[in-house]
Amino acid sequence: MSQVETGSNGTPKVGVYVCHCGINISQKVEISETVEFAKKLPYVTVVREYKFMCSDPGQELIQQDIREGLVDRVVVASCSPLMHEHTFRGAMAAGGGNPFLFQMANIREHVSWVTVDKKAATKKAKALIAAAVERIALHQPLERVQVPVHPDVLVVGGGIAGIHAALTLADSGKKVYLVEREPTIGGHMAKLDKTFPTLDCSACILTPKMSAVGAHPNITLWTYSEVTKVDGYVGNFKVTVKRKPRYVDEEKCVGCLECIEACIFKEGKFRSEFDEGLSKRKPVYIPFPQATPLVAVIDPETCIEFKTGKCKKSCAEVCAPEAIDFEQTEKIKEIEVGAIVLATGFKTFDAARVSRYGYGKYPNVYTSLEVERLVNAAGPTGGEVLLDNGKKPKTVGIVHCVGSRDENTNPYCSRVCCMYSLKLAHLLQERTGAEIYDFYIDMRTPGKGYEEFYERVSQEKVHFIRGRVGEITDWAMEPEEVGKLVMRAEDTLMGAVRRVPVDMVVLAVGLEPQDDAEEVRRIFNIGCSHDGWFLERHPKLAPVSTFTDGVFLAGACQGPKDIPDSVAQAGAAASEAMAIIDRGYVELEPNTAFIIEDLCSGCKTCVAICPFSATSFDEEKKVVVVNGALCKGCGTCVAACPSGALQQNLFTDEQIFHEIKGVVSYV
Amino acid sequence: MSDNEASKEPFEPKIVAFFCNWCTYTAADLAGTARMVYAPNIRVVRIMCSGRLDPQFVLAAFRDGADGVLIGGCHPGDCHYQEGNYYALRRFTLLKKLLKSMGIEEARLRLEWIAASEGDKVKKVMNDMTEAVRELGPLRLEPRAYDLIQAQPAAEIEVTTSAQEVHHE
């Protein structure tokens, strides 16, 4: 075993600080016993205990001991290093010590919170403290490297969250790239009729923001585009964006709609994505009148020219600015940004998966998003809600929790469905005068003005029935059920099974992660929670950060969220990104690999395995060179080095061997 | 604790775990935050990536007194450093063969992919592995001739023997 590095001060002086964390730790770990144990560990000069080490007085204990020369290395036994390592390294530095002569023993998350038996918990805590003390003697003072930050920001996804994040950043003077997959920005909010609880017209509040994005000098808007690759690290990401051909030159198109008029299809024939399939569009189209950018797009899947090459191309003939370009090809753009905001949103649950509700089987069973289009004055029916027989519905049933709070589909609550169901109950009544039957499990209306809205709707012609709908059929058992949809549910307040015949059914579908969330997650090197939503760094204290520094989350890609929450989160993500850009530099963790030249045999094993090309071979000296700016500190090369010439700061072989010895050999 | 005391208590295996910082260590934190109770026998050493795992660490753990070693990394394709976990898998596969030749049972070394969100999997793996190692009993490495000589120099043994012989006479 190697000699302990002591620097010029003689032997190391290790301080051990045991935190009670209120009673979080002390109720399971015998603190006094642990303290006595720590006193006997090698090089330990000071052992203290305190109620909250992370508090100011707790940190002051460390700083004072450093200032008085009692300790030069510190072990804090408290929570996870992912929680407070940063805090204590800061305390070390503030006391005049080197922040990397520090190690944490995680005796809360890994001990007191997961162990029942006090004796066992105390024993495990001692082992973890011994491990930290064993390795700390070998720590070396290190410096963080500062790297300049690229001042531009990438926002991915042009729904309300992405729009708000992009505008916030652009208004602060940052140059923003907003990348959206669809031909227009607007996302789900553009499809909604009104927003709860204020009943604002959704388009009226959204479209001004959309135009602001289109017109903002600091925003480069790339619609119909997707991010395909992300390299680099916080402050210096290299992003590859694929711009799909829309066969219409964005620079030339003026949005006059002449091409659409002139298309050889006299009527729309293909499913309109924007109207949820309730209307038809032509192969050349603009999704909706306020689309941003207001530029036509040609769908090659349905366009006669692309399918047969024999169209007379009347669209191109009428286009005065000659914007139509059948030869357009996919373009690849490469950009550099300092931070990334992900706002890729959600998809609605596919109601056909719950076959007993008859979606796709009975024409008068709709999803909530379809009904949003139906009640919208600019929608496919001009705001008229009509049944398949052309009549207005007299009774409408609403089913909550379709694809939510159900172990067969999604166990989580989608958060927005209760409120939008109440809103649709109100709007449907307003438009049709129908009587509404609203089947809910629990009415969840937390939010400013939400409970009041529930109160207001419950004064209207709405019957609230507490119970999950078992099935929806057209089997009539009574004369009044003939020709109707019969909703069967157990009314849990009445304690009876009810059959409610209605003309129309609205399925309040839940929110799900996008189909390609998994792929997007990999591109951006972030995590997903078990239900597929993007994972935040900390559920409470870092709700818009991810485990990849410089990548932030906004809106429903992180979990179901309503519009106010999405906007608030977008603002938070934007300001987190700004914090990085405005500081101008990032400090990289010094846990990089380094080479001991005398030991390097020049075998180049490490050169082949580094995914970041941080190791290279110096032909002149015949040894490997590590580029500290490229090294991300995984240590894979260190483990592979056959001669021990490569080592990793904070994770040298000797440090880890000592940690292993400490963790098993004492108790 | 003396050997006598230890022999009275039922065998509690000591297991060392090497968890990667980004997935498995985070998952273990999550298990803690969610107060999932599991066996206290596994002690975690944090490394940045399972790719940092030098096979010698596993051998050192066994040498220093561990009855089992658990390696935890991100699921394939999820590595924070792109591919460190694949190297961990390769080394693990080779190491298993080596351990077998040393007479160390297979169940004493385990590799698990545990994502940051899988706190429940941490609990399950910790409990399963503890039980598996408990069943095997303590690790008994055959002492090497070299160790025996170090512990008791041959010359001393001779001297003692001859002295006893003298006494008996």
mmCIF file with all atom_site columns, N, CA, C and O in Angstrom, chain A residues 21-22 28 33 98 223 292 352 365 368 383 421 466 566 573 594 613:
data_model
loop_
_atom_site.group_PDB
_atom_site.id
_atom_site.type_symbol
_atom_site.label_atom_id
_atom_site.label_alt_id
_atom_site.label_comp_id
_atom_site.label_asym_id
_atom_site.label_entity_id
_atom_site.label_seq_id
_atom_site.pdbx_PDB_ins_code
_atom_site.Cartn_x
_atom_site.Cartn_y
_atom_site.Cartn_z
_atom_site.occupancy
_atom_site.B_iso_or_equiv
_atom_site.pdbx_formal_charge
_atom_site.auth_seq_id
_atom_site.auth_comp_id
_atom_site.auth_asym_id
_atom_site.auth_atom_id
_atom_site.pdbx_PDB_model_num
ATOM 1  N N  . CYS A 1 21  ? -29.346 14.913 11.792  1.00 0.00 ? 21  CYS A N  1
ATOM 2  C CA . CYS A 1 21  ? -30.429 15.271 10.869  1.00 0.00 ? 21  CYS A CA 1
ATOM 3  C C  . CYS A 1 21  ? -31.762 15.324 11.633  1.00 0.00 ? 21  CYS A C  1
ATOM 4  O O  . CYS A 1 21  ? -32.711 14.609 11.294  1.00 0.00 ? 21  CYS A O  1
ATOM 5  N N  . GLY A 1 22  ? -31.841 16.173 12.621  1.00 0.00 ? 22  GLY A N  1
ATOM 6  C CA . GLY A 1 22  ? -33.030 16.199 13.489  1.00 0.00 ? 22  GLY A CA 1
ATOM 7  C C  . GLY A 1 22  ? -33.075 14.876 14.219  1.00 0.00 ? 22  GLY A C  1
ATOM 8  O O  . GLY A 1 22  ? -32.167 14.557 14.984  1.00 0.00 ? 22  GLY A O  1
ATOM 9  N N  . LYS A 1 28  ? -32.260 6.068  14.547  1.00 0.00 ? 28  LYS A N  1
ATOM 10 C CA . LYS A 1 28  ? -31.862 4.707  14.169  1.00 0.00 ? 28  LYS A CA 1
ATOM 11 C C  . LYS A 1 28  ? -30.385 4.431  14.471  1.00 0.00 ? 28  LYS A C  1
ATOM 12 O O  . LYS A 1 28  ? -29.994 3.290  14.683  1.00 0.00 ? 28  LYS A O  1
ATOM 13 N N  . GLU A 1 33  ? -22.242 6.198  20.285  1.00 0.00 ? 33  GLU A N  1
ATOM 14 C CA . GLU A 1 33  ? -21.447 5.010  20.001  1.00 0.00 ? 33  GLU A CA 1
ATOM 15 C C  . GLU A 1 33  ? -20.629 5.216  18.711  1.00 0.00 ? 33  GLU A C  1
ATOM 16 O O  . GLU A 1 33  ? -19.446 4.851  18.643  1.00 0.00 ? 33  GLU A O  1
ATOM 17 N N  . ASN A 1 98  ? -9.121  22.932 1.253   1.00 0.00 ? 98  ASN A N  1
ATOM 18 C CA . ASN A 1 98  ? -9.384  22.556 -0.129  1.00 0.00 ? 98  ASN A CA 1
ATOM 19 C C  . ASN A 1 98  ? -10.675 21.736 -0.158  1.00 0.00 ? 98  ASN A C  1
ATOM 20 O O  . ASN A 1 98  ? -10.814 20.755 0.586   1.00 0.00 ? 98  ASN A O  1
ATOM 21 N N  . THR A 1 223 ? -39.289 24.763 -37.335 1.00 0.00 ? 223 THR A N  1
ATOM 22 C CA . THR A 1 223 ? -40.371 23.803 -37.206 1.00 0.00 ? 223 THR A CA 1
ATOM 23 C C  . THR A 1 223 ? -40.092 22.651 -38.164 1.00 0.00 ? 223 THR A C  1
ATOM 24 O O  . THR A 1 223 ? -39.219 22.737 -39.021 1.00 0.00 ? 223 THR A O  1
ATOM 25 N N  . THR A 1 292 ? -47.785 29.091 -36.802 1.00 0.00 ? 292 THR A N  1
ATOM 26 C CA . THR A 1 292 ? -46.535 29.857 -36.822 1.00 0.00 ? 292 THR A CA 1
ATOM 27 C C  . THR A 1 292 ? -45.392 28.888 -37.057 1.00 0.00 ? 292 THR A C  1
ATOM 28 O O  . THR A 1 292 ? -45.221 27.956 -36.262 1.00 0.00 ? 292 THR A O  1
ATOM 29 N N  . ALA A 1 352 ? -58.877 3.730  -27.223 1.00 0.00 ? 352 ALA A N  1
ATOM 30 C CA . ALA A 1 352 ? -59.240 2.412  -27.754 1.00 0.00 ? 352 ALA A CA 1
ATOM 31 C C  . ALA A 1 352 ? -58.637 1.288  -26.917 1.00 0.00 ? 352 ALA A C  1
ATOM 32 O O  . ALA A 1 352 ? -59.080 0.139  -26.990 1.00 0.00 ? 352 ALA A O  1
ATOM 33 N N  . VAL A 1 365 ? -69.016 8.136  -29.129 1.00 0.00 ? 365 VAL A N  1
ATOM 34 C CA . VAL A 1 365 ? -68.051 8.135  -28.019 1.00 0.00 ? 365 VAL A CA 1
ATOM 35 C C  . VAL A 1 365 ? -66.819 8.908  -28.487 1.00 0.00 ? 365 VAL A C  1
ATOM 36 O O  . VAL A 1 365 ? -66.187 8.541  -29.479 1.00 0.00 ? 365 VAL A O  1
ATOM 37 N N  . SER A 1 368 ? -61.795 13.519 -25.000 1.00 0.00 ? 368 SER A N  1
ATOM 38 C CA . SER A 1 368 ? -61.921 14.912 -24.567 1.00 0.00 ? 368 SER A CA 1
ATOM 39 C C  . SER A 1 368 ? -61.264 15.868 -25.552 1.00 0.00 ? 368 SER A C  1
ATOM 40 O O  . SER A 1 368 ? -61.774 16.963 -25.806 1.00 0.00 ? 368 SER A O  1
ATOM 41 N N  . GLY A 1 383 ? -68.121 24.797 -34.110 1.00 0.00 ? 383 GLY A N  1
ATOM 42 C CA . GLY A 1 383 ? -68.538 24.925 -32.716 1.00 0.00 ? 383 GLY A CA 1
ATOM 43 C C  . GLY A 1 383 ? -69.846 24.242 -32.411 1.00 0.00 ? 383 GLY A C  1
ATOM 44 O O  . GLY A 1 383 ? -70.313 24.238 -31.278 1.00 0.00 ? 383 GLY A O  1
ATOM 45 N N  . SER A 1 421 ? -62.687 18.147 -17.474 1.00 0.00 ? 421 SER A N  1
ATOM 46 C CA . SER A 1 421 ? -64.013 17.528 -17.570 1.00 0.00 ? 421 SER A CA 1
ATOM 47 C C  . SER A 1 421 ? -65.091 18.506 -17.096 1.00 0.00 ? 421 SER A C  1
ATOM 48 O O  . SER A 1 421 ? -66.156 18.616 -17.706 1.00 0.00 ? 421 SER A O  1
ATOM 49 N N  . ARG A 1 466 ? -70.373 9.394  -8.290  1.00 0.00 ? 466 ARG A N  1
ATOM 50 C CA . ARG A 1 466 ? -69.063 8.923  -7.836  1.00 0.00 ? 466 ARG A CA 1
ATOM 51 C C  . ARG A 1 466 ? -68.934 7.434  -8.125  1.00 0.00 ? 466 ARG A C  1
ATOM 52 O O  . ARG A 1 466 ? -69.610 6.612  -7.509  1.00 0.00 ? 466 ARG A O  1
ATOM 53 N N  . SER A 1 566 ? -47.143 24.439 -16.343 1.00 0.00 ? 566 SER A N  1
ATOM 54 C CA . SER A 1 566 ? -46.189 24.309 -17.445 1.00 0.00 ? 566 SER A CA 1
ATOM 55 C C  . SER A 1 566 ? -45.467 25.628 -17.677 1.00 0.00 ? 566 SER A C  1
ATOM 56 O O  . SER A 1 566 ? -44.248 25.656 -17.880 1.00 0.00 ? 566 SER A O  1
ATOM 57 N N  . ALA A 1 573 ? -37.132 26.884 -15.884 1.00 0.00 ? 573 ALA A N  1
ATOM 58 C CA . ALA A 1 573 ? -36.099 26.254 -16.706 1.00 0.00 ? 573 ALA A CA 1
ATOM 59 C C  . ALA A 1 573 ? -35.303 27.323 -17.450 1.00 0.00 ? 573 ALA A C  1
ATOM 60 O O  . ALA A 1 573 ? -34.074 27.250 -17.567 1.00 0.00 ? 573 ALA A O  1
ATOM 61 N N  . PHE A 1 594 ? -5.915  11.005 -15.029 1.00 0.00 ? 594 PHE A N  1
ATOM 62 C CA . PHE A 1 594 ? -4.584  11.560 -15.297 1.00 0.00 ? 594 PHE A CA 1
ATOM 63 C C  . PHE A 1 594 ? -3.589  10.422 -15.470 1.00 0.00 ? 594 PHE A C  1
ATOM 64 O O  . PHE A 1 594 ? -3.830  9.290  -15.038 1.00 0.00 ? 594 PHE A O  1
ATOM 65 N N  . SER A 1 613 ? -13.032 10.551 -26.606 1.00 0.00 ? 613 SER A N  1
ATOM 66 C CA . SER A 1 613 ? -11.738 10.818 -27.249 1.00 0.00 ? 613 SER A CA 1
ATOM 67 C C  . SER A 1 613 ? -10.844 11.695 -26.375 1.00 0.00 ? 613 SER A C  1
ATOM 68 O O  . SER A 1 613 ? -10.102 12.543 -26.871 1.00 0.00 ? 613 SER A O  1
#
